[in-house]
């Protein structure tokens, strides 16, 4: 993936050129006008971006999308065309001065603090804290929520698929054609990689073929150039087709495989041979077009053995239908028989890739049945996040002009946590994170070895003392604005992925399991707790029973 | 929306600049190489693009995404950078000639036939028929499927929401922030409009405000400039705040409303007043930040009545939480009381907009309870197609070198319908579409008044004679390639929407209902039926029971 920051520290724009300041709800501009008209547009506001509930019935979320937000903020300017568009969209009564104001805005006086991308994160803890003139920061709401919502959701989905598949399996993202639009497809690849997938679309195993290719062939006669030179170049086999046919015959009449199959499909064989002639060094065949065990696997083995004669090593097969557990085990047995019968070392280890509407549940079911699949190709369920198509990311005002703000709701889970805050992750003796805690901006930070009271933000009776063995401040400065803070450099995609994998491994296993995971604790300091409840009582109307 | 075809007939590229020939699975290029290496790349192939099952448990689908496919095909060329990328991704052994070949390809010898965008469509009937050199057409598979899958899914979702909401309601698309990436958000707006929504993001009612705006205010003192001139410019009210307060007092002590509310929230009142000062002619307030009936509605009415004094007309309110059925009815009663008490004509008709996790089910439930909502703002469930996040669009080879191809599967619903085909919609006496029928390319077309046998493609006993009163050929030529066919011009977005609405209205109502809809019939001609089954028996292996 490309480098984002060039040599002079400038940051490229968003990957998708459609991500502009107009990627917003127009009412954000309406509100900006109302603020401007009231002379309030420069008031300093602090917003938190967070989500309220982990997705997919789990107890963790992977945070992704930060780099795109920074690219956006770093290049935030309205062009003359954009300003004209806004002018045409707003009522004609809007004053010219507002458009002059828009012409001048950028994010040079906005500060953005964030948890590093790829971190494991939890509900209510701010992923971003954004400070700046209210009219400008509000224009960031829709793009930020859009950029983080899907990125975090699909990274989390990928991490969950990795969790169920296990570390040793190869995971391939196959979802482009089913994604919700081109961007959904392209960004899915990036964020699945962050969440622990092995291959992004740009790096997918190239030797894959589709059943379509098999249908392109009628018979072996269609193969014109039958020659293939040995891998070391020492000689050329003039009739690779005959070599394959010889092998097919040997397999059919071998003692351990005799009677398993009769005549295989010749169109399929022709397609496999032609594919092997094009990619002798990376041959991977889709074996389920006709009949896996009676045609696809024997045809594949004949081609693979012929390639072996010339010094090449086939990669393996792909199964895209049927009973994947059963077929993968039968295929493995077949490969092992070949290894033994013809003394071909490693042939039994031929890679078996499975695809076909796979998701967490089907992989879990395969694991329970027992299977011989080495690699999973996962599409629709992964990239569309079929099990839950959106993460409820919100962007809430928590302070304006140094006045904390709370958003009340009859639904307690929707009450916002007021104040400009800091957040910390506290680690226990065994190295696991124990709890995340939010404090007021100016409270002293938790100290290693010092007991601190962590309170549930809303439930009075839920609180616990913690003596942290390690304290990690979560928010870092990614965009200092006019402040003199140091700006964190943006990590590479590989580093983000590393962080994600390392953080997932560091979690206590009961938070991570698929069924009935234990919720990770999210808390506030005693002082912040008191302040929240003071403000709440102040704001909430006293009901009248009638 | 912009015009796609300029004066000399050239067609703009795809709306999203990320839609390039590299928006594909790399294995499409691998297969193209294998075809090229085998000398088969120029073989003429015919592909059908279709889906197998209507989404959302319904019996109809709206076809969308065609224009983007045409924009793509019209501009399909590989740049030198793209060719280099492909070269680096393929094995080093790939021959240079292939890259020279790629350098030269475009879609000038591809023909594309399609059902017009915005049409109501059904499973198995080709939405697109694409003909051309196999290696080139195959490179179109992934982008076409990607561009049509989500577009058709979200248009259908929009149409279903329109169906349940009824014609008289205003439907607003609110989903940008929850969409699966920026493109999901932008294209959702377009395709929801096609499916019958009233406002795309670019045309949303600008007067909307968010609760955030309310939180920007502390008290009435924060309003500095309190003056507002009359709409006709004849005079200026120097203290609009006092005028509002006077009205609030009048409402509170009016005979019919006395005792309903006490002191309203003053931050909210300040926010409403400041918003009305900015947009006196299009004031629409979010009334649920504190308490709808005891604060939001009285505050709104006071501002609306003050505006009325100066010749302006407020638009209405938005409810974003709580019991929308109950609150909308209570709000309506309040408005009607005001109309009566203060003799303000039309005040009772103030627009009530509802939003808050709305979907087909919740709107249906609101209808059953009874409500006074005039406009629905629908977000997450609409744009992410939460109820079903993908439509299973496929792209299948049906003919190569004039040899029909069939794709078999143990699952009959996955067997493809072979041959280069034509499709027709046959209409009955009452003007309803009765059945869609596919025939071979060279069969005579069904004739008005002539009896024709329509057969289920796979179930022998399902067949029916039809005497069509009207016959509509479904596939039209949108990209003639080198043929001398006339190219259909691309309709405007408004025309696509008109077609969609008109086609939805034309369907027999039992196909369209939400619960247990009747499936619309899809058939093949007797001749095509016989040919399918001849080919099927020819291809299918005869099993052996062991």
PDB file of N, CA and C in Angstrom, chain B residues 318-386:
ATOM      1  N   UNK B 318     -39.456  17.668  13.464  1.00  0.00           N
ATOM      2  CA  UNK B 318     -38.932  16.315  13.272  1.00  0.00           C
ATOM      3  C   UNK B 318     -38.885  15.614  14.621  1.00  0.00           C
ATOM      4  N   UNK B 319     -39.353  14.379  14.635  1.00  0.00           N
ATOM      5  CA  UNK B 319     -39.273  13.511  15.816  1.00  0.00           C
ATOM      6  C   UNK B 319     -38.220  12.451  15.530  1.00  0.00           C
ATOM      7  N   UNK B 320     -37.264  12.286  16.446  1.00  0.00           N
ATOM      8  CA  UNK B 320     -36.185  11.325  16.187  1.00  0.00           C
ATOM      9  C   UNK B 320     -36.058  10.292  17.301  1.00  0.00           C
ATOM     10  N   UNK B 321     -37.056  10.183  18.163  1.00  0.00           N
ATOM     11  CA  UNK B 321     -37.001   9.196  19.242  1.00  0.00           C
ATOM     12  C   UNK B 321     -38.388   9.028  19.833  1.00  0.00           C
ATOM     13  N   UNK B 322     -38.517   8.044  20.690  1.00  0.00           N
ATOM     14  CA  UNK B 322     -39.781   7.858  21.402  1.00  0.00           C
ATOM     15  C   UNK B 322     -40.835   7.139  20.572  1.00  0.00           C
ATOM     16  N   UNK B 323     -42.052   7.187  21.058  1.00  0.00           N
ATOM     17  CA  UNK B 323     -43.177   6.511  20.412  1.00  0.00           C
ATOM     18  C   UNK B 323     -43.704   7.412  19.299  1.00  0.00           C
ATOM     19  N   UNK B 324     -43.246   7.132  18.087  1.00  0.00           N
ATOM     20  CA  UNK B 324     -43.528   8.046  16.970  1.00  0.00           C
ATOM     21  C   UNK B 324     -45.020   8.123  16.658  1.00  0.00           C
ATOM     22  N   UNK B 325     -45.731   7.011  16.801  1.00  0.00           N
ATOM     23  CA  UNK B 325     -47.176   7.020  16.529  1.00  0.00           C
ATOM     24  C   UNK B 325     -47.873   7.954  17.522  1.00  0.00           C
ATOM     25  N   UNK B 326     -47.641   7.719  18.802  1.00  0.00           N
ATOM     26  CA  UNK B 326     -48.272   8.520  19.846  1.00  0.00           C
ATOM     27  C   UNK B 326     -47.875   9.995  19.754  1.00  0.00           C
ATOM     28  N   UNK B 327     -46.568  10.235  19.672  1.00  0.00           N
ATOM     29  CA  UNK B 327     -46.098  11.627  19.664  1.00  0.00           C
ATOM     30  C   UNK B 327     -46.604  12.390  18.451  1.00  0.00           C
ATOM     31  N   UNK B 328     -46.646  11.713  17.284  1.00  0.00           N
ATOM     32  CA  UNK B 328     -47.118  12.430  16.090  1.00  0.00           C
ATOM     33  C   UNK B 328     -48.600  12.794  16.250  1.00  0.00           C
ATOM     34  N   UNK B 329     -49.370  11.906  16.861  1.00  0.00           N
ATOM     35  CA  UNK B 329     -50.791  12.214  17.059  1.00  0.00           C
ATOM     36  C   UNK B 329     -50.972  13.353  18.069  1.00  0.00           C
ATOM     37  N   UNK B 330     -50.197  13.313  19.134  1.00  0.00           N
ATOM     38  CA  UNK B 330     -50.284  14.373  20.136  1.00  0.00           C
ATOM     39  C   UNK B 330     -49.858  15.718  19.543  1.00  0.00           C
ATOM     40  N   UNK B 331     -48.777  15.669  18.741  1.00  0.00           N
ATOM     41  CA  UNK B 331     -48.302  16.909  18.115  1.00  0.00           C
ATOM     42  C   UNK B 331     -49.379  17.471  17.187  1.00  0.00           C
ATOM     43  N   UNK B 332     -50.001  16.564  16.420  1.00  0.00           N
ATOM     44  CA  UNK B 332     -51.057  17.016  15.496  1.00  0.00           C
ATOM     45  C   UNK B 332     -52.201  17.681  16.264  1.00  0.00           C
ATOM     46  N   UNK B 333     -52.595  17.059  17.369  1.00  0.00           N
ATOM     47  CA  UNK B 333     -53.672  17.641  18.185  1.00  0.00           C
ATOM     48  C   UNK B 333     -53.291  19.047  18.652  1.00  0.00           C
ATOM     49  N   UNK B 334     -52.040  19.167  19.107  1.00  0.00           N
ATOM     50  CA  UNK B 334     -51.540  20.460  19.588  1.00  0.00           C
ATOM     51  C   UNK B 334     -51.627  21.505  18.461  1.00  0.00           C
ATOM     52  N   UNK B 335     -51.154  21.123  17.268  1.00  0.00           N
ATOM     53  CA  UNK B 335     -51.186  22.051  16.131  1.00  0.00           C
ATOM     54  C   UNK B 335     -52.624  22.461  15.807  1.00  0.00           C
ATOM     55  N   UNK B 336     -53.536  21.480  15.848  1.00  0.00           N
ATOM     56  CA  UNK B 336     -54.942  21.784  15.526  1.00  0.00           C
ATOM     57  C   UNK B 336     -55.568  22.713  16.571  1.00  0.00           C
ATOM     58  N   UNK B 337     -55.189  22.484  17.838  1.00  0.00           N
ATOM     59  CA  UNK B 337     -55.684  23.382  18.883  1.00  0.00           C
ATOM     60  C   UNK B 337     -55.218  24.805  18.633  1.00  0.00           C
ATOM     61  N   UNK B 338     -53.951  24.937  18.240  1.00  0.00           N
ATOM     62  CA  UNK B 338     -53.410  26.272  17.945  1.00  0.00           C
ATOM     63  C   UNK B 338     -54.186  26.898  16.785  1.00  0.00           C
ATOM     64  N   UNK B 339     -54.387  26.100  15.751  1.00  0.00           N
ATOM     65  CA  UNK B 339     -55.097  26.617  14.577  1.00  0.00           C
ATOM     66  C   UNK B 339     -56.452  27.196  14.991  1.00  0.00           C
ATOM     67  N   UNK B 340     -57.140  26.437  15.834  1.00  0.00           N
ATOM     68  CA  UNK B 340     -58.482  26.819  16.254  1.00  0.00           C
ATOM     69  C   UNK B 340     -58.447  28.015  17.216  1.00  0.00           C
ATOM     70  N   UNK B 341     -57.638  27.887  18.226  1.00  0.00           N
ATOM     71  CA  UNK B 341     -57.585  28.873  19.299  1.00  0.00           C
ATOM     72  C   UNK B 341     -57.154  30.247  18.790  1.00  0.00           C
ATOM     73  N   UNK B 342     -56.137  30.246  17.914  1.00  0.00           N
ATOM     74  CA  UNK B 342     -55.595  31.536  17.472  1.00  0.00           C
ATOM     75  C   UNK B 342     -55.999  31.863  16.036  1.00  0.00           C
ATOM     76  N   UNK B 343     -56.908  31.029  15.504  1.00  0.00           N
ATOM     77  CA  UNK B 343     -57.404  31.266  14.142  1.00  0.00           C
ATOM     78  C   UNK B 343     -56.265  31.428  13.141  1.00  0.00           C
ATOM     79  N   UNK B 344     -55.366  30.439  13.145  1.00  0.00           N
ATOM     80  CA  UNK B 344     -54.243  30.457  12.183  1.00  0.00           C
ATOM     81  C   UNK B 344     -54.510  29.367  11.139  1.00  0.00           C
ATOM     82  N   UNK B 345     -54.999  29.727   9.979  1.00  0.00           N
ATOM     83  CA  UNK B 345     -55.366  28.716   8.984  1.00  0.00           C
ATOM     84  C   UNK B 345     -54.164  27.818   8.649  1.00  0.00           C
ATOM     85  N   UNK B 346     -54.420  26.548   8.481  1.00  0.00           N
ATOM     86  CA  UNK B 346     -53.401  25.588   8.035  1.00  0.00           C
ATOM     87  C   UNK B 346     -52.401  25.187   9.111  1.00  0.00           C
ATOM     88  N   UNK B 347     -52.443  25.824  10.274  1.00  0.00           N
ATOM     89  CA  UNK B 347     -51.426  25.491  11.279  1.00  0.00           C
ATOM     90  C   UNK B 347     -51.501  24.014  11.664  1.00  0.00           C
ATOM     91  N   UNK B 348     -52.711  23.473  11.620  1.00  0.00           N
ATOM     92  CA  UNK B 348     -52.897  22.059  11.957  1.00  0.00           C
ATOM     93  C   UNK B 348     -52.209  21.119  10.985  1.00  0.00           C
ATOM     94  N   UNK B 349     -51.905  21.645   9.793  1.00  0.00           N
ATOM     95  CA  UNK B 349     -51.282  20.794   8.761  1.00  0.00           C
ATOM     96  C   UNK B 349     -49.759  20.836   8.804  1.00  0.00           C
ATOM     97  N   UNK B 350     -49.206  21.447   9.826  1.00  0.00           N
ATOM     98  CA  UNK B 350     -47.749  21.522   9.978  1.00  0.00           C
ATOM     99  C   UNK B 350     -47.119  20.136   9.713  1.00  0.00           C
ATOM    100  N   UNK B 351     -46.031  20.128   8.921  1.00  0.00           N
ATOM    101  CA  UNK B 351     -45.438  18.827   8.541  1.00  0.00           C
ATOM    102  C   UNK B 351     -44.748  18.144   9.721  1.00  0.00           C
ATOM    103  N   UNK B 352     -45.014  16.866   9.875  1.00  0.00           N
ATOM    104  CA  UNK B 352     -44.360  16.073  10.914  1.00  0.00           C
ATOM    105  C   UNK B 352     -43.462  15.030  10.235  1.00  0.00           C
ATOM    106  N   UNK B 353     -42.166  15.160  10.473  1.00  0.00           N
ATOM    107  CA  UNK B 353     -41.196  14.215   9.908  1.00  0.00           C
ATOM    108  C   UNK B 353     -40.743  13.280  11.024  1.00  0.00           C
ATOM    109  N   UNK B 354     -40.681  11.994  10.719  1.00  0.00           N
ATOM    110  CA  UNK B 354     -40.197  11.040  11.714  1.00  0.00           C
ATOM    111  C   UNK B 354     -38.946  10.351  11.196  1.00  0.00           C
ATOM    112  N   UNK B 355     -38.002  10.103  12.091  1.00  0.00           N
ATOM    113  CA  UNK B 355     -36.798   9.342  11.748  1.00  0.00           C
ATOM    114  C   UNK B 355     -36.420   8.609  13.026  1.00  0.00           C
ATOM    115  N   UNK B 356     -35.621   7.631  12.963  1.00  0.00           N
ATOM    116  CA  UNK B 356     -35.140   6.853  14.115  1.00  0.00           C
ATOM    117  C   UNK B 356     -35.269   5.377  13.812  1.00  0.00           C
ATOM    118  N   UNK B 357     -34.247   4.838  13.188  1.00  0.00           N
ATOM    119  CA  UNK B 357     -34.197   3.410  12.904  1.00  0.00           C
ATOM    120  C   UNK B 357     -35.456   2.888  12.231  1.00  0.00           C
ATOM    121  N   UNK B 358     -35.951   3.649  11.253  1.00  0.00           N
ATOM    122  CA  UNK B 358     -37.161   3.203  10.555  1.00  0.00           C
ATOM    123  C   UNK B 358     -36.823   2.173   9.488  1.00  0.00           C
ATOM    124  N   UNK B 359     -37.737   1.264   9.269  1.00  0.00           N
ATOM    125  CA  UNK B 359     -37.633   0.311   8.176  1.00  0.00           C
ATOM    126  C   UNK B 359     -39.035  -0.138   7.771  1.00  0.00           C
ATOM    127  N   UNK B 360     -39.117  -1.077   6.837  1.00  0.00           N
ATOM    128  CA  UNK B 360     -40.437  -1.539   6.370  1.00  0.00           C
ATOM    129  C   UNK B 360     -41.337  -1.957   7.523  1.00  0.00           C
ATOM    130  N   UNK B 361     -40.769  -2.721   8.445  1.00  0.00           N
ATOM    131  CA  UNK B 361     -41.584  -3.272   9.535  1.00  0.00           C
ATOM    132  C   UNK B 361     -42.086  -2.162  10.450  1.00  0.00           C
ATOM    133  N   UNK B 362     -41.197  -1.218  10.814  1.00  0.00           N
ATOM    134  CA  UNK B 362     -41.635  -0.191  11.749  1.00  0.00           C
ATOM    135  C   UNK B 362     -42.663   0.739  11.092  1.00  0.00           C
ATOM    136  N   UNK B 363     -42.514   1.005   9.801  1.00  0.00           N
ATOM    137  CA  UNK B 363     -43.503   1.856   9.129  1.00  0.00           C
ATOM    138  C   UNK B 363     -44.841   1.123   9.062  1.00  0.00           C
ATOM    139  N   UNK B 364     -44.769  -0.168   8.780  1.00  0.00           N
ATOM    140  CA  UNK B 364     -45.991  -0.967   8.758  1.00  0.00           C
ATOM    141  C   UNK B 364     -46.666  -0.944  10.137  1.00  0.00           C
ATOM    142  N   UNK B 365     -45.859  -1.074  11.180  1.00  0.00           N
ATOM    143  CA  UNK B 365     -46.415  -1.053  12.541  1.00  0.00           C
ATOM    144  C   UNK B 365     -47.028   0.312  12.851  1.00  0.00           C
ATOM    145  N   UNK B 366     -46.369   1.385  12.419  1.00  0.00           N
ATOM    146  CA  UNK B 366     -46.927   2.730  12.616  1.00  0.00           C
ATOM    147  C   UNK B 366     -48.276   2.856  11.905  1.00  0.00           C
ATOM    148  N   UNK B 367     -48.337   2.335  10.681  1.00  0.00           N
ATOM    149  CA  UNK B 367     -49.605   2.399   9.931  1.00  0.00           C
ATOM    150  C   UNK B 367     -50.712   1.693  10.700  1.00  0.00           C
ATOM    151  N   UNK B 368     -50.364   0.557  11.291  1.00  0.00           N
ATOM    152  CA  UNK B 368     -51.387  -0.211  12.001  1.00  0.00           C
ATOM    153  C   UNK B 368     -51.853   0.496  13.271  1.00  0.00           C
ATOM    154  N   UNK B 369     -50.905   1.182  13.945  1.00  0.00           N
ATOM    155  CA  UNK B 369     -51.275   1.906  15.161  1.00  0.00           C
ATOM    156  C   UNK B 369     -52.044   3.183  14.864  1.00  0.00           C
ATOM    157  N   UNK B 370     -51.776   3.750  13.680  1.00  0.00           N
ATOM    158  CA  UNK B 370     -52.319   5.065  13.376  1.00  0.00           C
ATOM    159  C   UNK B 370     -51.304   6.130  13.767  1.00  0.00           C
ATOM    160  N   UNK B 371     -51.011   7.034  12.869  1.00  0.00           N
ATOM    161  CA  UNK B 371     -50.011   8.070  13.159  1.00  0.00           C
ATOM    162  C   UNK B 371     -50.316   9.310  12.332  1.00  0.00           C
ATOM    163  N   UNK B 372     -49.592  10.367  12.586  1.00  0.00           N
ATOM    164  CA  UNK B 372     -49.787  11.620  11.858  1.00  0.00           C
ATOM    165  C   UNK B 372     -48.507  12.075  11.175  1.00  0.00           C
ATOM    166  N   UNK B 373     -47.669  11.110  10.839  1.00  0.00           N
ATOM    167  CA  UNK B 373     -46.384  11.441  10.204  1.00  0.00           C
ATOM    168  C   UNK B 373     -46.604  11.739   8.724  1.00  0.00           C
ATOM    169  N   UNK B 374     -46.009  12.842   8.247  1.00  0.00           N
ATOM    170  CA  UNK B 374     -46.106  13.193   6.831  1.00  0.00           C
ATOM    171  C   UNK B 374     -44.893  12.759   6.037  1.00  0.00           C
ATOM    172  N   UNK B 375     -43.757  12.682   6.723  1.00  0.00           N
ATOM    173  CA  UNK B 375     -42.515  12.366   6.015  1.00  0.00           C
ATOM    174  C   UNK B 375     -41.665  11.434   6.878  1.00  0.00           C
ATOM    175  N   UNK B 376     -41.067  10.455   6.229  1.00  0.00           N
ATOM    176  CA  UNK B 376     -40.184   9.533   6.935  1.00  0.00           C
ATOM    177  C   UNK B 376     -38.743   9.750   6.476  1.00  0.00           C
ATOM    178  N   UNK B 377     -37.835   9.842   7.431  1.00  0.00           N
ATOM    179  CA  UNK B 377     -36.407   9.879   7.111  1.00  0.00           C
ATOM    180  C   UNK B 377     -35.837   8.507   7.427  1.00  0.00           C
ATOM    181  N   UNK B 378     -35.314   7.826   6.421  1.00  0.00           N
ATOM    182  CA  UNK B 378     -34.892   6.437   6.607  1.00  0.00           C
ATOM    183  C   UNK B 378     -33.409   6.305   6.295  1.00  0.00           C
ATOM    184  N   UNK B 379     -32.668   5.693   7.207  1.00  0.00           N
ATOM    185  CA  UNK B 379     -31.212   5.677   7.069  1.00  0.00           C
ATOM    186  C   UNK B 379     -30.629   4.283   6.969  1.00  0.00           C
ATOM    187  N   UNK B 380     -30.119   3.813   8.102  1.00  0.00           N
ATOM    188  CA  UNK B 380     -29.362   2.565   8.156  1.00  0.00           C
ATOM    189  C   UNK B 380     -30.032   1.412   7.402  1.00  0.00           C
ATOM    190  N   UNK B 381     -31.291   1.147   7.733  1.00  0.00           N
ATOM    191  CA  UNK B 381     -31.950  -0.029   7.165  1.00  0.00           C
ATOM    192  C   UNK B 381     -32.121   0.075   5.665  1.00  0.00           C
ATOM    193  N   UNK B 382     -32.232   1.313   5.202  1.00  0.00           N
ATOM    194  CA  UNK B 382     -32.407   1.529   3.768  1.00  0.00           C
ATOM    195  C   UNK B 382     -31.093   1.328   3.022  1.00  0.00           C
ATOM    196  N   UNK B 383     -30.062   2.069   3.408  1.00  0.00           N
ATOM    197  CA  UNK B 383     -28.855   2.086   2.571  1.00  0.00           C
ATOM    198  C   UNK B 383     -27.967   0.869   2.775  1.00  0.00           C
ATOM    199  N   UNK B 384     -28.000   0.264   3.943  1.00  0.00           N
ATOM    200  CA  UNK B 384     -27.178  -0.947   4.094  1.00  0.00           C
ATOM    201  C   UNK B 384     -27.968  -2.190   3.701  1.00  0.00           C
ATOM    202  N   UNK B 385     -29.256  -2.007   3.360  1.00  0.00           N
ATOM    203  CA  UNK B 385     -30.093  -3.161   3.025  1.00  0.00           C
ATOM    204  C   UNK B 385     -29.965  -4.211   4.117  1.00  0.00           C
ATOM    205  N   UNK B 386     -30.155  -3.727   5.328  1.00  0.00           N
ATOM    206  CA  UNK B 386     -29.959  -4.513   6.542  1.00  0.00           C
ATOM    207  C   UNK B 386     -30.664  -5.868   6.482  1.00  0.00           C
TER     208      UNK B 386
END
